[in-house]
Amino acid sequence: NAGVMQNPRHLVRRRGQEARLRCSPMKGHSHVYWYRQLPEEGLKFMVYLQKENIIDESGMPKERFSAEFPKEGPSILRIQQVVRGDSAAYFCASSPASEQFFGPGTRLTVL
Amino acid sequence: GENVEQHPSTLSVQEGDSAVIKCTYSDSASNYFPWYKQELGKGPQLIIDIRSNVGEKKDQRIAVTLNKTAKHFSLHITETQPEDSAVYFCAARDTGTASKLTFGTGTRLQVTL
């Protein structure tokens, strides 16, 4: 059983561009979570999704950020009009119910 | 909302010694407390967890204790090895089986030879 997959592993964008981060959960996992980690800091919750539903988006910035988990395909975290402050590592976790298993992350750098 | 505090921020021990990392949480309704190990450039790896109906759990060299009354929980690593060097995060889960995790700020553990 493959682990949580994230791509790309590294993403460089210029200010104002869009960033799309993808997450494929472990087989059989129906819960997906996105977290953001700034350098030398802990992980901060962003959004929790199940297939075709956003369950909790209390950690998502109100503007420029969106997430989806379609019926088919990976979960996508989309950041529009990126700014330098968006530079961080973005981790996806999947869960069958309780334990959360993390992917390797996408490191976003905004120039 | 939940707030998790973690201490110390850095910890250096000699190989073979024990390491203890402590966390406190604020929401008495939290019922699940996992610990993650994160190596440089990698995602967090779940190493052990404990639920609120248990006071202690052990898995080989690692153990976790939970004091619900005091709202704190601790990670104990015995007989440390160089490969234990990493950043360790504690977390607490809000009420509900499938809810978000609130993380501590991490402890950088360095095991020296």
PDB file of C-alpha atoms in Angstrom:
ATOM      1  CA  ASN A   1       0.000   0.000   0.000  1.00  0.00           C
ATOM      2  CA  ALA A   2       1.663   3.171  -1.195  1.00  0.00           C
ATOM      3  CA  GLY A   3       1.842   6.064   1.224  1.00  0.00           C
ATOM      4  CA  VAL A   4       0.359   9.501   0.775  1.00  0.00           C
ATOM      5  CA  MET A   5       1.633  10.998  -2.478  1.00  0.00           C
ATOM      6  CA  GLN A   6       2.177  14.683  -3.047  1.00  0.00           C
ATOM      7  CA  ASN A   7       3.367  16.487  -6.135  1.00  0.00           C
ATOM      8  CA  PRO A   8       5.222  18.431  -7.025  1.00  0.00           C
ATOM      9  CA  ARG A   9       7.780  18.094  -4.261  1.00  0.00           C
ATOM     10  CA  HIS A  10       9.172  21.527  -5.025  1.00  0.00           C
ATOM     11  CA  LEU A  11       7.377  24.399  -6.700  1.00  0.00           C
ATOM     12  CA  VAL A  12       8.738  27.822  -7.564  1.00  0.00           C
ATOM     13  CA  ARG A  13       6.361  30.604  -8.507  1.00  0.00           C
ATOM     14  CA  ARG A  14       6.715  34.328  -9.071  1.00  0.00           C
ATOM     15  CA  ARG A  15       4.503  36.747  -7.204  1.00  0.00           C
ATOM     16  CA  GLY A  16       1.051  36.892  -8.774  1.00  0.00           C
ATOM     17  CA  GLN A  17       1.139  33.404 -10.296  1.00  0.00           C
ATOM     18  CA  GLU A  18      -1.008  30.462  -9.290  1.00  0.00           C
ATOM     19  CA  ALA A  19       0.181  27.409  -7.376  1.00  0.00           C
ATOM     20  CA  ARG A  20      -1.550  24.027  -7.556  1.00  0.00           C
ATOM     21  CA  LEU A  21      -0.566  21.361  -5.064  1.00  0.00           C
ATOM     22  CA  ARG A  22      -1.785  17.798  -5.438  1.00  0.00           C
ATOM     23  CA  CYS A  23      -2.355  15.067  -2.887  1.00  0.00           C
ATOM     24  CA  SER A  24      -3.297  11.453  -3.458  1.00  0.00           C
ATOM     25  CA  PRO A  25      -4.384   9.801  -0.201  1.00  0.00           C
ATOM     26  CA  MET A  26      -3.539   6.284   0.814  1.00  0.00           C
ATOM     27  CA  LYS A  27      -5.786   3.631  -0.670  1.00  0.00           C
ATOM     28  CA  GLY A  28      -8.964   3.282   1.326  1.00  0.00           C
ATOM     29  CA  HIS A  29      -8.599   6.637   3.090  1.00  0.00           C
ATOM     30  CA  SER A  30     -11.544   8.963   2.648  1.00  0.00           C
ATOM     31  CA  HIS A  31     -10.341  11.871   4.819  1.00  0.00           C
ATOM     32  CA  VAL A  32      -7.797  14.420   3.581  1.00  0.00           C
ATOM     33  CA  TYR A  33      -6.227  17.238   5.569  1.00  0.00           C
ATOM     34  CA  TRP A  34      -3.946  20.053   4.450  1.00  0.00           C
ATOM     35  CA  TYR A  35      -1.437  21.686   6.808  1.00  0.00           C
ATOM     36  CA  ARG A  36       1.102  24.455   6.297  1.00  0.00           C
ATOM     37  CA  GLN A  37       4.512  24.576   7.934  1.00  0.00           C
ATOM     38  CA  LEU A  38       6.618  27.699   8.037  1.00  0.00           C
ATOM     39  CA  PRO A  39      10.386  27.326   8.598  1.00  0.00           C
ATOM     40  CA  GLU A  40      11.251  26.325  12.167  1.00  0.00           C
ATOM     41  CA  GLU A  41       7.561  26.163  13.126  1.00  0.00           C
ATOM     42  CA  GLY A  42       4.917  23.531  13.739  1.00  0.00           C
ATOM     43  CA  LEU A  43       2.191  22.519  11.365  1.00  0.00           C
ATOM     44  CA  LYS A  44      -0.924  24.656  11.110  1.00  0.00           C
ATOM     45  CA  PHE A  45      -4.231  23.155  10.009  1.00  0.00           C
ATOM     46  CA  MET A  46      -5.760  24.599   6.874  1.00  0.00           C
ATOM     47  CA  VAL A  47      -8.629  22.447   5.625  1.00  0.00           C
ATOM     48  CA  TYR A  48     -10.262  19.036   6.039  1.00  0.00           C
ATOM     49  CA  LEU A  49     -12.065  17.392   3.139  1.00  0.00           C
ATOM     50  CA  GLN A  50     -13.894  14.223   2.297  1.00  0.00           C
ATOM     51  CA  LYS A  51     -14.814  13.206  -1.220  1.00  0.00           C
ATOM     52  CA  GLU A  52     -16.604  16.156  -2.849  1.00  0.00           C
ATOM     53  CA  ASN A  53     -17.103  17.895   0.497  1.00  0.00           C
ATOM     54  CA  ILE A  54     -15.262  20.483   2.552  1.00  0.00           C
ATOM     55  CA  ILE A  55     -15.791  19.519   6.175  1.00  0.00           C
ATOM     56  CA  ASP A  56     -13.724  22.156   7.985  1.00  0.00           C
ATOM     57  CA  GLU A  57     -11.968  25.101   6.363  1.00  0.00           C
ATOM     58  CA  SER A  58     -11.444  27.120   9.526  1.00  0.00           C
ATOM     59  CA  GLY A  59      -7.677  27.348   8.917  1.00  0.00           C
ATOM     60  CA  MET A  60      -7.856  28.565   5.335  1.00  0.00           C
ATOM     61  CA  PRO A  61      -7.112  32.199   4.550  1.00  0.00           C
ATOM     62  CA  LYS A  62     -10.293  33.867   3.379  1.00  0.00           C
ATOM     63  CA  GLU A  63      -8.854  34.977   0.057  1.00  0.00           C
ATOM     64  CA  ARG A  64      -6.740  33.363  -2.673  1.00  0.00           C
ATOM     65  CA  PHE A  65      -6.796  29.855  -1.148  1.00  0.00           C
ATOM     66  CA  SER A  66      -9.146  27.045  -2.133  1.00  0.00           C
ATOM     67  CA  ALA A  67      -9.207  23.283  -1.863  1.00  0.00           C
ATOM     68  CA  GLU A  68     -11.100  20.432  -3.418  1.00  0.00           C
ATOM     69  CA  PHE A  69     -11.261  16.659  -3.246  1.00  0.00           C
ATOM     70  CA  PRO A  70     -13.203  15.502  -6.297  1.00  0.00           C
ATOM     71  CA  LYS A  71     -14.932  12.181  -6.713  1.00  0.00           C
ATOM     72  CA  GLU A  72     -12.140  11.075  -9.016  1.00  0.00           C
ATOM     73  CA  GLY A  73      -8.523  12.147  -8.749  1.00  0.00           C
ATOM     74  CA  PRO A  74      -6.335  13.782  -6.154  1.00  0.00           C
ATOM     75  CA  SER A  75      -7.117  16.522  -3.687  1.00  0.00           C
ATOM     76  CA  ILE A  76      -5.896  19.915  -4.872  1.00  0.00           C
ATOM     77  CA  LEU A  77      -4.868  22.944  -2.851  1.00  0.00           C
ATOM     78  CA  ARG A  78      -4.919  26.033  -5.035  1.00  0.00           C
ATOM     79  CA  ILE A  79      -3.284  29.329  -4.200  1.00  0.00           C
ATOM     80  CA  GLN A  80      -4.062  32.211  -6.510  1.00  0.00           C
ATOM     81  CA  GLN A  81      -1.908  35.322  -6.929  1.00  0.00           C
ATOM     82  CA  VAL A  82       0.820  34.008  -4.660  1.00  0.00           C
ATOM     83  CA  VAL A  83       2.771  36.378  -2.421  1.00  0.00           C
ATOM     84  CA  ARG A  84       6.145  35.866  -0.733  1.00  0.00           C
ATOM     85  CA  GLY A  85       4.413  35.083   2.559  1.00  0.00           C
ATOM     86  CA  ASP A  86       2.927  31.956   0.964  1.00  0.00           C
ATOM     87  CA  SER A  87       6.394  30.386   0.843  1.00  0.00           C
ATOM     88  CA  ALA A  88       6.183  27.335   3.086  1.00  0.00           C
ATOM     89  CA  ALA A  89       5.969  23.563   3.121  1.00  0.00           C
ATOM     90  CA  TYR A  90       2.457  22.286   2.505  1.00  0.00           C
ATOM     91  CA  PHE A  91       1.643  18.855   3.830  1.00  0.00           C
ATOM     92  CA  CYS A  92      -1.278  16.647   3.072  1.00  0.00           C
ATOM     93  CA  ALA A  93      -2.422  13.921   5.454  1.00  0.00           C
ATOM     94  CA  SER A  94      -4.924  11.174   4.879  1.00  0.00           C
ATOM     95  CA  SER A  95      -6.851   9.119   7.376  1.00  0.00           C
ATOM     96  CA  PRO A  96      -9.159   6.136   7.375  1.00  0.00           C
ATOM     97  CA  ALA A  97     -10.806   7.511  10.514  1.00  0.00           C
ATOM     98  CA  SER A  98      -8.485   8.430  13.378  1.00  0.00           C
ATOM     99  CA  GLU A  99      -4.737   8.311  12.661  1.00  0.00           C
ATOM    100  CA  GLN A 100      -3.409  10.820  10.160  1.00  0.00           C
ATOM    101  CA  PHE A 101      -0.583   9.834   7.833  1.00  0.00           C
ATOM    102  CA  PHE A 102       1.406  12.545   6.144  1.00  0.00           C
ATOM    103  CA  GLY A 103       2.859  12.848   2.699  1.00  0.00           C
ATOM    104  CA  PRO A 104       6.350  14.176   1.930  1.00  0.00           C
ATOM    105  CA  GLY A 105       5.084  17.703   1.360  1.00  0.00           C
ATOM    106  CA  THR A 106       5.348  20.337  -1.345  1.00  0.00           C
ATOM    107  CA  ARG A 107       7.844  23.093  -0.726  1.00  0.00           C
ATOM    108  CA  LEU A 108       6.561  26.277  -2.301  1.00  0.00           C
ATOM    109  CA  THR A 109       8.947  29.127  -2.946  1.00  0.00           C
ATOM    110  CA  VAL A 110       7.578  32.448  -4.140  1.00  0.00           C
ATOM    111  CA  LEU A 111      10.119  34.706  -5.784  1.00  0.00           C
TER     112      LEU A 111
ATOM    113  CA  GLY B   1      -9.883  26.496  20.164  1.00  0.00           C
ATOM    114  CA  GLU B   2      -7.223  24.038  21.243  1.00  0.00           C
ATOM    115  CA  ASN B   3      -3.735  25.287  22.175  1.00  0.00           C
ATOM    116  CA  VAL B   4      -0.781  22.924  22.534  1.00  0.00           C
ATOM    117  CA  GLU B   5       2.487  23.949  24.165  1.00  0.00           C
ATOM    118  CA  GLN B   6       5.642  21.859  23.843  1.00  0.00           C
ATOM    119  CA  HIS B   7       8.916  21.891  25.782  1.00  0.00           C
ATOM    120  CA  PRO B   8      11.828  21.952  25.397  1.00  0.00           C
ATOM    121  CA  SER B   9      12.388  23.444  21.961  1.00  0.00           C
ATOM    122  CA  THR B  10      15.801  21.789  21.729  1.00  0.00           C
ATOM    123  CA  LEU B  11      17.194  18.786  23.521  1.00  0.00           C
ATOM    124  CA  SER B  12      20.646  17.278  23.332  1.00  0.00           C
ATOM    125  CA  VAL B  13      21.375  13.891  24.874  1.00  0.00           C
ATOM    126  CA  GLN B  14      24.208  11.423  24.689  1.00  0.00           C
ATOM    127  CA  GLU B  15      23.679   8.137  22.930  1.00  0.00           C
ATOM    128  CA  GLY B  16      22.144   5.641  25.306  1.00  0.00           C
ATOM    129  CA  ASP B  17      20.550   8.249  27.547  1.00  0.00           C
ATOM    130  CA  SER B  18      16.812   8.890  27.793  1.00  0.00           C
ATOM    131  CA  ALA B  19      14.949  11.844  26.315  1.00  0.00           C
ATOM    132  CA  VAL B  20      11.680  13.301  27.564  1.00  0.00           C
ATOM    133  CA  ILE B  21       9.506  15.802  25.726  1.00  0.00           C
ATOM    134  CA  LYS B  22       6.475  17.369  27.391  1.00  0.00           C
ATOM    135  CA  CYS B  23       3.281  18.892  26.047  1.00  0.00           C
ATOM    136  CA  THR B  24       0.266  20.559  27.575  1.00  0.00           C
ATOM    137  CA  TYR B  25      -3.115  21.137  25.975  1.00  0.00           C
ATOM    138  CA  SER B  26      -5.957  23.471  26.774  1.00  0.00           C
ATOM    139  CA  ASP B  27      -9.159  21.766  25.606  1.00  0.00           C
ATOM    140  CA  SER B  28     -10.290  19.202  28.158  1.00  0.00           C
ATOM    141  CA  ALA B  29     -12.490  17.615  25.479  1.00  0.00           C
ATOM    142  CA  SER B  30      -9.468  16.562  23.370  1.00  0.00           C
ATOM    143  CA  ASN B  31      -9.262  12.803  23.306  1.00  0.00           C
ATOM    144  CA  TYR B  32      -6.433  11.762  20.986  1.00  0.00           C
ATOM    145  CA  PHE B  33      -2.745  12.645  21.252  1.00  0.00           C
ATOM    146  CA  PRO B  34      -0.301  11.531  18.545  1.00  0.00           C
ATOM    147  CA  TRP B  35       3.440  12.098  18.342  1.00  0.00           C
ATOM    148  CA  TYR B  36       5.248  12.658  15.068  1.00  0.00           C
ATOM    149  CA  LYS B  37       8.902  12.486  14.092  1.00  0.00           C
ATOM    150  CA  GLN B  38      10.049  14.724  11.257  1.00  0.00           C
ATOM    151  CA  GLU B  39      13.415  14.327   9.601  1.00  0.00           C
ATOM    152  CA  LEU B  40      14.933  17.051   7.491  1.00  0.00           C
ATOM    153  CA  GLY B  41      13.115  17.493   4.208  1.00  0.00           C
ATOM    154  CA  LYS B  42      10.488  14.868   4.976  1.00  0.00           C
ATOM    155  CA  GLY B  43       6.918  14.717   6.123  1.00  0.00           C
ATOM    156  CA  PRO B  44       5.949  13.985   9.739  1.00  0.00           C
ATOM    157  CA  GLN B  45       5.899  10.294  10.604  1.00  0.00           C
ATOM    158  CA  LEU B  46       3.469   8.975  13.205  1.00  0.00           C
ATOM    159  CA  ILE B  47       5.500   7.158  15.856  1.00  0.00           C
ATOM    160  CA  ILE B  48       3.049   6.602  18.692  1.00  0.00           C
ATOM    161  CA  ASP B  49      -0.329   7.835  19.865  1.00  0.00           C
ATOM    162  CA  ILE B  50      -2.517   7.628  22.936  1.00  0.00           C
ATOM    163  CA  ARG B  51      -6.212   8.009  23.550  1.00  0.00           C
ATOM    164  CA  SER B  52      -7.779   9.653  26.544  1.00  0.00           C
ATOM    165  CA  ASN B  53      -9.004   6.393  28.056  1.00  0.00           C
ATOM    166  CA  VAL B  54      -5.419   5.186  28.538  1.00  0.00           C
ATOM    167  CA  GLY B  55      -2.742   6.555  30.863  1.00  0.00           C
ATOM    168  CA  GLU B  56       0.351   5.047  29.262  1.00  0.00           C
ATOM    169  CA  LYS B  57       1.369   3.295  26.064  1.00  0.00           C
ATOM    170  CA  LYS B  58       4.692   1.750  25.154  1.00  0.00           C
ATOM    171  CA  ASP B  59       6.229   0.572  21.892  1.00  0.00           C
ATOM    172  CA  GLN B  60       9.773  -0.764  22.223  1.00  0.00           C
ATOM    173  CA  ARG B  61      11.998   2.197  23.137  1.00  0.00           C
ATOM    174  CA  ILE B  62       9.286   4.823  23.045  1.00  0.00           C
ATOM    175  CA  ALA B  63       6.458   5.443  25.479  1.00  0.00           C
ATOM    176  CA  VAL B  64       3.821   8.090  25.959  1.00  0.00           C
ATOM    177  CA  THR B  65       2.085   9.054  29.208  1.00  0.00           C
ATOM    178  CA  LEU B  66      -1.102  11.057  29.577  1.00  0.00           C
ATOM    179  CA  ASN B  67      -2.402  12.963  32.612  1.00  0.00           C
ATOM    180  CA  LYS B  68      -5.924  14.069  31.772  1.00  0.00           C
ATOM    181  CA  THR B  69      -6.415  15.937  35.031  1.00  0.00           C
ATOM    182  CA  ALA B  70      -3.368  18.094  34.471  1.00  0.00           C
ATOM    183  CA  LYS B  71      -3.882  18.142  30.694  1.00  0.00           C
ATOM    184  CA  HIS B  72      -0.369  17.141  29.829  1.00  0.00           C
ATOM    185  CA  PHE B  73       1.286  14.279  28.007  1.00  0.00           C
ATOM    186  CA  SER B  74       4.887  13.271  27.501  1.00  0.00           C
ATOM    187  CA  LEU B  75       7.062  11.297  25.087  1.00  0.00           C
ATOM    188  CA  HIS B  76       9.828   9.149  26.534  1.00  0.00           C
ATOM    189  CA  ILE B  77      12.598   7.704  24.395  1.00  0.00           C
ATOM    190  CA  THR B  78      14.967   5.296  26.114  1.00  0.00           C
ATOM    191  CA  GLU B  79      18.386   4.101  24.978  1.00  0.00           C
ATOM    192  CA  THR B  80      18.592   6.870  22.404  1.00  0.00           C
ATOM    193  CA  GLN B  81      20.438   6.281  19.155  1.00  0.00           C
ATOM    194  CA  PRO B  82      21.845   8.735  16.598  1.00  0.00           C
ATOM    195  CA  GLU B  83      18.983   7.894  14.227  1.00  0.00           C
ATOM    196  CA  ASP B  84      16.549   9.252  16.817  1.00  0.00           C
ATOM    197  CA  SER B  85      17.866  12.730  15.976  1.00  0.00           C
ATOM    198  CA  ALA B  86      14.969  14.643  14.407  1.00  0.00           C
ATOM    199  CA  VAL B  87      12.247  17.154  15.247  1.00  0.00           C
ATOM    200  CA  TYR B  88       9.418  15.714  17.317  1.00  0.00           C
ATOM    201  CA  PHE B  89       5.913  17.176  17.364  1.00  0.00           C
ATOM    202  CA  CYS B  90       3.098  16.461  19.757  1.00  0.00           C
ATOM    203  CA  ALA B  91      -0.499  17.083  18.733  1.00  0.00           C
ATOM    204  CA  ALA B  92      -3.998  17.012  20.129  1.00  0.00           C
ATOM    205  CA  ARG B  93      -7.191  16.294  18.297  1.00  0.00           C
ATOM    206  CA  ASP B  94     -10.375  18.267  18.732  1.00  0.00           C
ATOM    207  CA  THR B  95     -13.512  16.418  19.690  1.00  0.00           C
ATOM    208  CA  GLY B  96     -14.839  14.100  17.039  1.00  0.00           C
ATOM    209  CA  THR B  97     -13.136  11.061  15.541  1.00  0.00           C
ATOM    210  CA  ALA B  98     -12.025  12.696  12.343  1.00  0.00           C
ATOM    211  CA  SER B  99     -11.034  16.202  13.240  1.00  0.00           C
ATOM    212  CA  LYS B 100      -8.048  18.438  12.751  1.00  0.00           C
ATOM    213  CA  LEU B 101      -4.861  18.108  14.749  1.00  0.00           C
ATOM    214  CA  THR B 102      -3.407  21.020  16.691  1.00  0.00           C
ATOM    215  CA  PHE B 103       0.377  20.736  16.842  1.00  0.00           C
ATOM    216  CA  GLY B 104       2.979  21.840  19.327  1.00  0.00           C
ATOM    217  CA  THR B 105       5.906  23.907  18.112  1.00  0.00           C
ATOM    218  CA  GLY B 106       8.329  20.984  17.996  1.00  0.00           C
ATOM    219  CA  THR B 107      11.403  19.737  19.828  1.00  0.00           C
ATOM    220  CA  ARG B 108      14.686  19.345  17.997  1.00  0.00           C
ATOM    221  CA  LEU B 109      16.366  16.276  19.477  1.00  0.00           C
ATOM    222  CA  GLN B 110      20.077  15.791  18.925  1.00  0.00           C
ATOM    223  CA  VAL B 111      21.624  12.502  19.988  1.00  0.00           C
ATOM    224  CA  THR B 112      25.387  12.789  20.244  1.00  0.00           C
ATOM    225  CA  LEU B 113      27.917   9.975  20.198  1.00  0.00           C
TER     226      LEU B 113
END
